[in-house]
Each structure stands twice: as C-alpha cells, then as structure tokens.
PDB file of C-alpha atoms and ligand atoms in Angstrom:
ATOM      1  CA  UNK A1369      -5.620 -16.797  -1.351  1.00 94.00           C
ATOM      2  CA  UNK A1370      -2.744 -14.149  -2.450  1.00 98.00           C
ATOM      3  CA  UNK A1371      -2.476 -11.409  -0.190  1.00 98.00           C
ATOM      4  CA  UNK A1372      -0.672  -7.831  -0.306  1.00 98.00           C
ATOM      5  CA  UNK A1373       0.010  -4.968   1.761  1.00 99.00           C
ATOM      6  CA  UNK A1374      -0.927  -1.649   0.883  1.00 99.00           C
ATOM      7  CA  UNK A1375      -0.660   1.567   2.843  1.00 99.00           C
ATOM      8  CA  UNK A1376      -1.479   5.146   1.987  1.00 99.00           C
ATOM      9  CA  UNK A1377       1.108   6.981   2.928  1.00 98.00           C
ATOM     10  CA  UNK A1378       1.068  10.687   5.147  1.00 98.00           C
ATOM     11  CA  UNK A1379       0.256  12.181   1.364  1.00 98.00           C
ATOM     12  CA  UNK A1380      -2.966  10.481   0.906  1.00 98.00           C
ATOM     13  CA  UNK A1381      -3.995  10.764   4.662  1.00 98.00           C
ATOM     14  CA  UNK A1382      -3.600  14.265   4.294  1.00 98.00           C
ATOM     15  CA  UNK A1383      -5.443  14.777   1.649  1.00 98.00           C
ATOM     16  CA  UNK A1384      -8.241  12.891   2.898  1.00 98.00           C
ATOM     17  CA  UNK A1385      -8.299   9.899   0.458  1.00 98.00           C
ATOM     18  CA  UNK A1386      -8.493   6.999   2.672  1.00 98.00           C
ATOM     19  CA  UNK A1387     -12.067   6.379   1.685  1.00 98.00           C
ATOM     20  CA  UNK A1388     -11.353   6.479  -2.117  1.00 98.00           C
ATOM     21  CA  UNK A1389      -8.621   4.332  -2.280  1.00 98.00           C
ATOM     22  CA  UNK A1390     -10.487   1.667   0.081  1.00 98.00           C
ATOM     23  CA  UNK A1391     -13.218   2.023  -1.873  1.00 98.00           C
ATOM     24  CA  UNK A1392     -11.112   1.091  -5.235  1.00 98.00           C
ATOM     25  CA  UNK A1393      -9.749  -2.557  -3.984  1.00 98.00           C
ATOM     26  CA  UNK A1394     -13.476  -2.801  -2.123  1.00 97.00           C
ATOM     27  CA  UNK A1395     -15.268  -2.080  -5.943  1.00 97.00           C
ATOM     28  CA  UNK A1396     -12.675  -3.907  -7.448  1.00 97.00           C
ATOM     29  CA  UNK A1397     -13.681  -7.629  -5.882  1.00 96.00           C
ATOM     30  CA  UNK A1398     -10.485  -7.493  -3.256  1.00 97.00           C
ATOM     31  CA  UNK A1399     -11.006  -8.845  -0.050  1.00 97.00           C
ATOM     32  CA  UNK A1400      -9.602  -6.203   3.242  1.00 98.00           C
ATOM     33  CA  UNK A1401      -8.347  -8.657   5.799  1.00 98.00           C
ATOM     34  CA  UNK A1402      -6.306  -6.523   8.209  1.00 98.00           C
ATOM     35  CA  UNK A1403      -5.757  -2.465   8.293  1.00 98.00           C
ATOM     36  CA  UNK A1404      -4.705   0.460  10.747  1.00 98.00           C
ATOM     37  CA  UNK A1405      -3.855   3.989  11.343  1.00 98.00           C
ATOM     38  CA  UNK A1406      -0.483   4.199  12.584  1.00 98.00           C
ATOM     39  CA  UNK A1407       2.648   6.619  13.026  1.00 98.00           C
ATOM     40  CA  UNK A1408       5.666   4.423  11.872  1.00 98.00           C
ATOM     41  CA  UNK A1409       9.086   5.051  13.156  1.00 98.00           C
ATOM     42  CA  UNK A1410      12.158   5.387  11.976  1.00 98.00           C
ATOM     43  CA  UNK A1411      13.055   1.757  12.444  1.00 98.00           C
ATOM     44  CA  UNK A1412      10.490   0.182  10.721  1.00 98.00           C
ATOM     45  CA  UNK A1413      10.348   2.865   7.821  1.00 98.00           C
ATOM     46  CA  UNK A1414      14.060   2.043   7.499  1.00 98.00           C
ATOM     47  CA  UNK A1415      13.408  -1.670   7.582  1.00 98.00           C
ATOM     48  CA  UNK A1416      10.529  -0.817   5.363  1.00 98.00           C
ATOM     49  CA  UNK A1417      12.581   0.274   2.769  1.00 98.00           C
ATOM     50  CA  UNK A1418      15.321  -1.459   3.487  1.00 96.00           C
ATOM     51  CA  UNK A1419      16.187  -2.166  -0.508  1.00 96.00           C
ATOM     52  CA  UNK A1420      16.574   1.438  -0.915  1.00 97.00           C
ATOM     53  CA  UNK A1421      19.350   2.387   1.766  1.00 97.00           C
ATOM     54  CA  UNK A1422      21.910   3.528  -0.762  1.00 97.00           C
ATOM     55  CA  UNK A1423      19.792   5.642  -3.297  1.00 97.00           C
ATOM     56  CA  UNK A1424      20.177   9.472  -2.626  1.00 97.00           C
ATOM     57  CA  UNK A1425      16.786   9.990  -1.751  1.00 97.00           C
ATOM     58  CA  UNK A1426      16.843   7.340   1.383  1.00 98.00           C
ATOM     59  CA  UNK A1427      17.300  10.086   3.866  1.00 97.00           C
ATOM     60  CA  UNK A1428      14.073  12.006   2.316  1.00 97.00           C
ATOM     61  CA  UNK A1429      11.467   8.908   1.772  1.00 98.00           C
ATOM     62  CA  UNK A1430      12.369   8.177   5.739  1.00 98.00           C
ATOM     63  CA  UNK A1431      11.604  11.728   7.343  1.00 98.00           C
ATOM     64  CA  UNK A1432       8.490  11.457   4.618  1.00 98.00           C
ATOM     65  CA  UNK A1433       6.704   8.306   5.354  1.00 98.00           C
ATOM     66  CA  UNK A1434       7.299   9.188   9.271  1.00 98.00           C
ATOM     67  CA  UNK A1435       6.004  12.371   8.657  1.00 98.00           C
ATOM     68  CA  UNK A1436       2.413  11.755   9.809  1.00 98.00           C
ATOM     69  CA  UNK A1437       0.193   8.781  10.032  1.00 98.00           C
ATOM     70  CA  UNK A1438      -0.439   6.407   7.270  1.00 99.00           C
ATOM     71  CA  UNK A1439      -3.363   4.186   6.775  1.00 99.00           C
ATOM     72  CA  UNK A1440      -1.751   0.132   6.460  1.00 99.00           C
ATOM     73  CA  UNK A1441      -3.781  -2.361   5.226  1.00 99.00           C
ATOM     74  CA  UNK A1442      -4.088  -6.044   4.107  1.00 99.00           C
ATOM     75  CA  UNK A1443      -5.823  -6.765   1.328  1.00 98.00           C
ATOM     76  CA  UNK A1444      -6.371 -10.633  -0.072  1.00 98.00           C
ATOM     77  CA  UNK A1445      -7.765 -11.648  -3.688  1.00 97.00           C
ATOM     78  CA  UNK A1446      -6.520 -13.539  -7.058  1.00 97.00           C
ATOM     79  CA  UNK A1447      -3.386 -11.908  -8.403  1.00 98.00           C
ATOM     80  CA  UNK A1448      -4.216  -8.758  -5.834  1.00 98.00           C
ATOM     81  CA  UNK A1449      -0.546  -8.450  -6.029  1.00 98.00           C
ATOM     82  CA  UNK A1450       0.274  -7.348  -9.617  1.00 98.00           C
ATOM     83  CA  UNK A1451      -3.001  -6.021  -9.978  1.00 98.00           C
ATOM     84  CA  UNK A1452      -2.986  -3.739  -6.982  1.00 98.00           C
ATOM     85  CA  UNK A1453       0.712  -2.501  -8.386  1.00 98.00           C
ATOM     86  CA  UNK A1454      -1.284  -1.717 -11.941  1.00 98.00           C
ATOM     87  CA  UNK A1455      -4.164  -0.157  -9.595  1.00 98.00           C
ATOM     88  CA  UNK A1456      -1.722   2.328  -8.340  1.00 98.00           C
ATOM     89  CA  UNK A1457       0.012   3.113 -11.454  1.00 98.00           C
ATOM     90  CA  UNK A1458       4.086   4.098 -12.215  1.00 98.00           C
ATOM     91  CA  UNK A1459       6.222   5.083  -9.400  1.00 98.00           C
ATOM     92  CA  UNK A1460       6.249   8.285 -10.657  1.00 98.00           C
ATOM     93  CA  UNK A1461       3.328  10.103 -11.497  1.00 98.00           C
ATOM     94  CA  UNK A1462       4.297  11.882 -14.505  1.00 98.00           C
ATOM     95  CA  UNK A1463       4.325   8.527 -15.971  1.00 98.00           C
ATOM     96  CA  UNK A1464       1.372   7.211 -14.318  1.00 98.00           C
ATOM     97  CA  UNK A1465      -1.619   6.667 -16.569  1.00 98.00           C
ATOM     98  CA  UNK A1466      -4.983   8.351 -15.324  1.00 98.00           C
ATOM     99  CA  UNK A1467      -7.527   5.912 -14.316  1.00 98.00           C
ATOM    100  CA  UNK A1468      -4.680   4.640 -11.932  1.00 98.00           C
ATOM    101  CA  UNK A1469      -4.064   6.054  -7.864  1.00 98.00           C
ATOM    102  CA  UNK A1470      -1.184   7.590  -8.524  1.00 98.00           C
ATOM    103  CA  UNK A1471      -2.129   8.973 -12.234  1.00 98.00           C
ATOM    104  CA  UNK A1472      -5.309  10.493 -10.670  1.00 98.00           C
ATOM    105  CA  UNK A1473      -3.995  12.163  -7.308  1.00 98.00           C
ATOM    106  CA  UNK A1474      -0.099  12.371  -7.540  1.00 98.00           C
ATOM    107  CA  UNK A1475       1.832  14.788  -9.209  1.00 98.00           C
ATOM    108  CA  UNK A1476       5.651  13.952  -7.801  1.00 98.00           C
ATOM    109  CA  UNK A1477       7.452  10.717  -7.126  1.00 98.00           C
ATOM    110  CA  UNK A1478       7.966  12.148  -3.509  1.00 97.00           C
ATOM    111  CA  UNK A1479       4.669  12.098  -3.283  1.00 98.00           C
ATOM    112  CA  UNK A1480       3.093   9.388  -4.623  1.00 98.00           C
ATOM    113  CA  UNK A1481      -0.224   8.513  -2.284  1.00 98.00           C
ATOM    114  CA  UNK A1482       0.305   4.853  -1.372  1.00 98.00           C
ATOM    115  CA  UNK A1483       2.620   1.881  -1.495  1.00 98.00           C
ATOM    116  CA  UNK A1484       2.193  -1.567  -2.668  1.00 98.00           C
ATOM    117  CA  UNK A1485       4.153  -4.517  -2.654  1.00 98.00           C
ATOM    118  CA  UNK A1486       5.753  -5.584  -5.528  1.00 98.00           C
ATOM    119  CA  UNK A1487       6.239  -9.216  -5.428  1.00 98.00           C
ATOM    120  CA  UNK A1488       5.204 -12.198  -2.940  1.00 98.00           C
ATOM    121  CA  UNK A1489       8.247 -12.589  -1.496  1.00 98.00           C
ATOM    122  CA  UNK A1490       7.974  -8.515  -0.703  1.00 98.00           C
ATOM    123  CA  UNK A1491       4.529  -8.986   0.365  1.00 98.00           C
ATOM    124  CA  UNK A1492       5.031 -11.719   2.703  1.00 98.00           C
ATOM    125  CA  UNK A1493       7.918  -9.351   4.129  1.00 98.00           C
ATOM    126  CA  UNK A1494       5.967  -6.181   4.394  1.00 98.00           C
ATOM    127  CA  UNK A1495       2.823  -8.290   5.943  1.00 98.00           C
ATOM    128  CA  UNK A1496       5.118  -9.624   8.662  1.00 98.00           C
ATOM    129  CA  UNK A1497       6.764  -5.983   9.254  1.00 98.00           C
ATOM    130  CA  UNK A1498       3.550  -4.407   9.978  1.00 98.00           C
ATOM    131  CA  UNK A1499       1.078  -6.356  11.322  1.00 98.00           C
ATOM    132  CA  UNK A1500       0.725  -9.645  13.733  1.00 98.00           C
ATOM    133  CA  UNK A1501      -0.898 -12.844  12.727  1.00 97.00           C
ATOM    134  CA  UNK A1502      -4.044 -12.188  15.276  1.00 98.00           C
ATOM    135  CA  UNK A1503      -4.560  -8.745  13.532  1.00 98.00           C
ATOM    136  CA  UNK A1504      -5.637 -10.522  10.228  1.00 98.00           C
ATOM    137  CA  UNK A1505      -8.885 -11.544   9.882  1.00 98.00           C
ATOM    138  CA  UNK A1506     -10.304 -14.644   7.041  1.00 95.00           C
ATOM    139  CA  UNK A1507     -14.111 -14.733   6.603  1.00 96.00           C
ATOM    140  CA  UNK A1508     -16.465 -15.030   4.333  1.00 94.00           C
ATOM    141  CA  UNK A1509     -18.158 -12.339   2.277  1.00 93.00           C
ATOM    142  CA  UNK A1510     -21.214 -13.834   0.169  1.00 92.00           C
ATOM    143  CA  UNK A1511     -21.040 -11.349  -2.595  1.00 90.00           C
ATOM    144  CA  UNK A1512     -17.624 -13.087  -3.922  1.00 91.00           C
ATOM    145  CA  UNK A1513     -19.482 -15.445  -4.654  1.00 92.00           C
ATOM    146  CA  UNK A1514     -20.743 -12.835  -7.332  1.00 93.00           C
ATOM    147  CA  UNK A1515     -16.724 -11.646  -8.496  1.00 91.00           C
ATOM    148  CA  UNK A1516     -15.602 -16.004  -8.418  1.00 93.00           C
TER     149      UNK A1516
HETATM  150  P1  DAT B1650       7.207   1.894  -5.547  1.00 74.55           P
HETATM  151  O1  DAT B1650       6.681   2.727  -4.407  1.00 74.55           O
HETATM  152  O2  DAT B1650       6.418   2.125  -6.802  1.00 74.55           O
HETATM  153  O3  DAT B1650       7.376   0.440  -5.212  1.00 74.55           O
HETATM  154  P2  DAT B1650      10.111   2.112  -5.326  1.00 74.55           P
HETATM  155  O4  DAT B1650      10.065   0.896  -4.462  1.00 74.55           O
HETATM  156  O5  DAT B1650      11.071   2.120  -6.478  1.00 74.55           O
HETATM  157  O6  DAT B1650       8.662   2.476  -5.901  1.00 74.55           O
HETATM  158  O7  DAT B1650      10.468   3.385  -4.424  1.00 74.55           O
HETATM  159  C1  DAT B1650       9.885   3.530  -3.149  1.00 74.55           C
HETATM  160  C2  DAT B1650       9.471   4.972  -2.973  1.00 74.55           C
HETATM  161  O8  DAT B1650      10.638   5.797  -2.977  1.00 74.55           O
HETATM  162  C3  DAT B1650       8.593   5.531  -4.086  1.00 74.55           C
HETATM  163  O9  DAT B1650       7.225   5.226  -3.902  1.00 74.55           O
HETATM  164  C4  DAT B1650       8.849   6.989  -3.991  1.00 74.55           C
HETATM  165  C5  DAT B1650      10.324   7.059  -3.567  1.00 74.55           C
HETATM  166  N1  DAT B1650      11.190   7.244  -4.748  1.00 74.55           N
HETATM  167  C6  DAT B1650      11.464   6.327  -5.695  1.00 74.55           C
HETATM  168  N2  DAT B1650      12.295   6.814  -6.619  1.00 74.55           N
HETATM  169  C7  DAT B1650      12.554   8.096  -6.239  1.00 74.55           C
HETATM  170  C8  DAT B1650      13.335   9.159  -6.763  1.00 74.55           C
HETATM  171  N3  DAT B1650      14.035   9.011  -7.901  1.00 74.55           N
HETATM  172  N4  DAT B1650      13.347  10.330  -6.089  1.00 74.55           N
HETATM  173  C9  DAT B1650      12.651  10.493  -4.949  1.00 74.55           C
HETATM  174  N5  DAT B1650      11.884   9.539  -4.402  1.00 74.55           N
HETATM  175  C10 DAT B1650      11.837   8.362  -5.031  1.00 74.55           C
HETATM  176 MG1   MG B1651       8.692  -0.558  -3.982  1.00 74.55          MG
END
C-alpha cells in the first residue's frame, strides 16, 4: 500500500490542530502507520528541504520548522499521496481553496500548517529521514473493509 509522510509543522502545533488534521486523513479512509512529536534540528530540517537550499527564503523555512515541535506522521492508503497534497491545498494559502488544510487555517505561505510529500520518490525520502523501519507499524483495521 502507498504511503506518505505528513507533519504539522510548529504553526499547527501551536495552534492546537493536531487533532483536526488527524482526524481529516482518519475520516477520510487513510490508514496512520507511524507518528511523533519531535523538535527537528537544523540538520535534518536542512536535509529536509534539501531541494530548496538556493531560494531566498531557505534561511527563514529552517529557523521556522525548528522553531518548536512538529507533529510527524506516516500515513498509508490508495493514492494517499496526491490526495493528501489536494487535502492540504496550494502552497500558499491565498490560493488555497477552503475545504482544504491550508485554505481553512493558513493565511501566509510562511505559515502554512503542515507538509506533505509530493511524489513517491519524495515520500520514500522523507519516510526514511524521519522515522526507522521498527517505528512503523502494518495491521489491520476491520472498518477498511467498509472504505475497499
Ligand atoms: P509545499 O510545502 O507545498 O510542498 P514547497 O515544497 O514549494 O511547498 O515549499 C516548502 C515550504 O517552503 C512551503 O510549505 C512554505 C515555504 N515556501 C515556499 N515558497 C515560499 C516563498 N515564496 N516564500 C516563503 N516561504 C515559502
Ligand atoms: Mg514540498
């Protein structure tokens, strides 16, 4: 099965909305499979976002998403990938459409409320980055039965 990682980042944390985005993917028919609150440093944030190194705003999104714990997660399903991306809307919330994470709690790209990989090689990356193989669980729930 496809899996993704997802984290809400110091922004969401802080603003209490662990529950409600858990409780999207949850309602949604996604499958959590790994997760944890966590400070991440430097290192990893800049390995994190690696692809962005030269853009203007690297310096900022690093002191940012080490700026307080996030919540990372794992999250498994059919297509959870591209439909986690449309579950959190645009990058930046002015073009975010409401309905979506980021169109419903985000005003500023700064400050956007979670991440989401945005491809499976990316995914596969991201999973590795943050979490070891023991810290990801596969079991059964009988209600997907009910969403397959
Ligand atoms: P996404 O998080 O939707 O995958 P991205 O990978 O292009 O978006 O960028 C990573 C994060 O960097 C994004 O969530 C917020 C920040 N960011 C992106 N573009 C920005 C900009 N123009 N100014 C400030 N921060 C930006
Ligand atoms: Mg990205």
């Amino acid at each position: 099965m496809e899996k993704t990682f997802l984290m809400v980042k110091p922004d969401g944390v802080q603003r209490n909305l662990i529950g409600e985005i858990v409780g999207r993917f949850e309602r949604k028919g996604f499958q959590l499979v790994g997760a944890k609150l966590m400070l991440i440093s430097n290192e990893l944030a800049e390995q994190h976002y690696g692809e962005h190194k030269e853009r203007p705003f690297f310096g900022e999104l690093v002191d940012f998403i080490t700026s307080g714990p996030v919540f990372a997660m794992v999250w498994e399903g059919e297509n959870v990938i591209a439909a986690a991306r449309q579950m959190m809307g645009a990058t930046n919330p002015k073009d975010s459409q409401p309905g979506t994470i980021r169109g419903d709690f985000a005003v500023i790209v700064g400050k956007n409320i979670i991440h989401g990989s945005d491809s499976a090689a990316s995914a596969e990356r991201e999973i590795a980055l943050f979490f070891k193989e023991e810290e990801l669980l596969s079991y059964n729930k009988l209600i997907n039965n009910w969403a397959y």
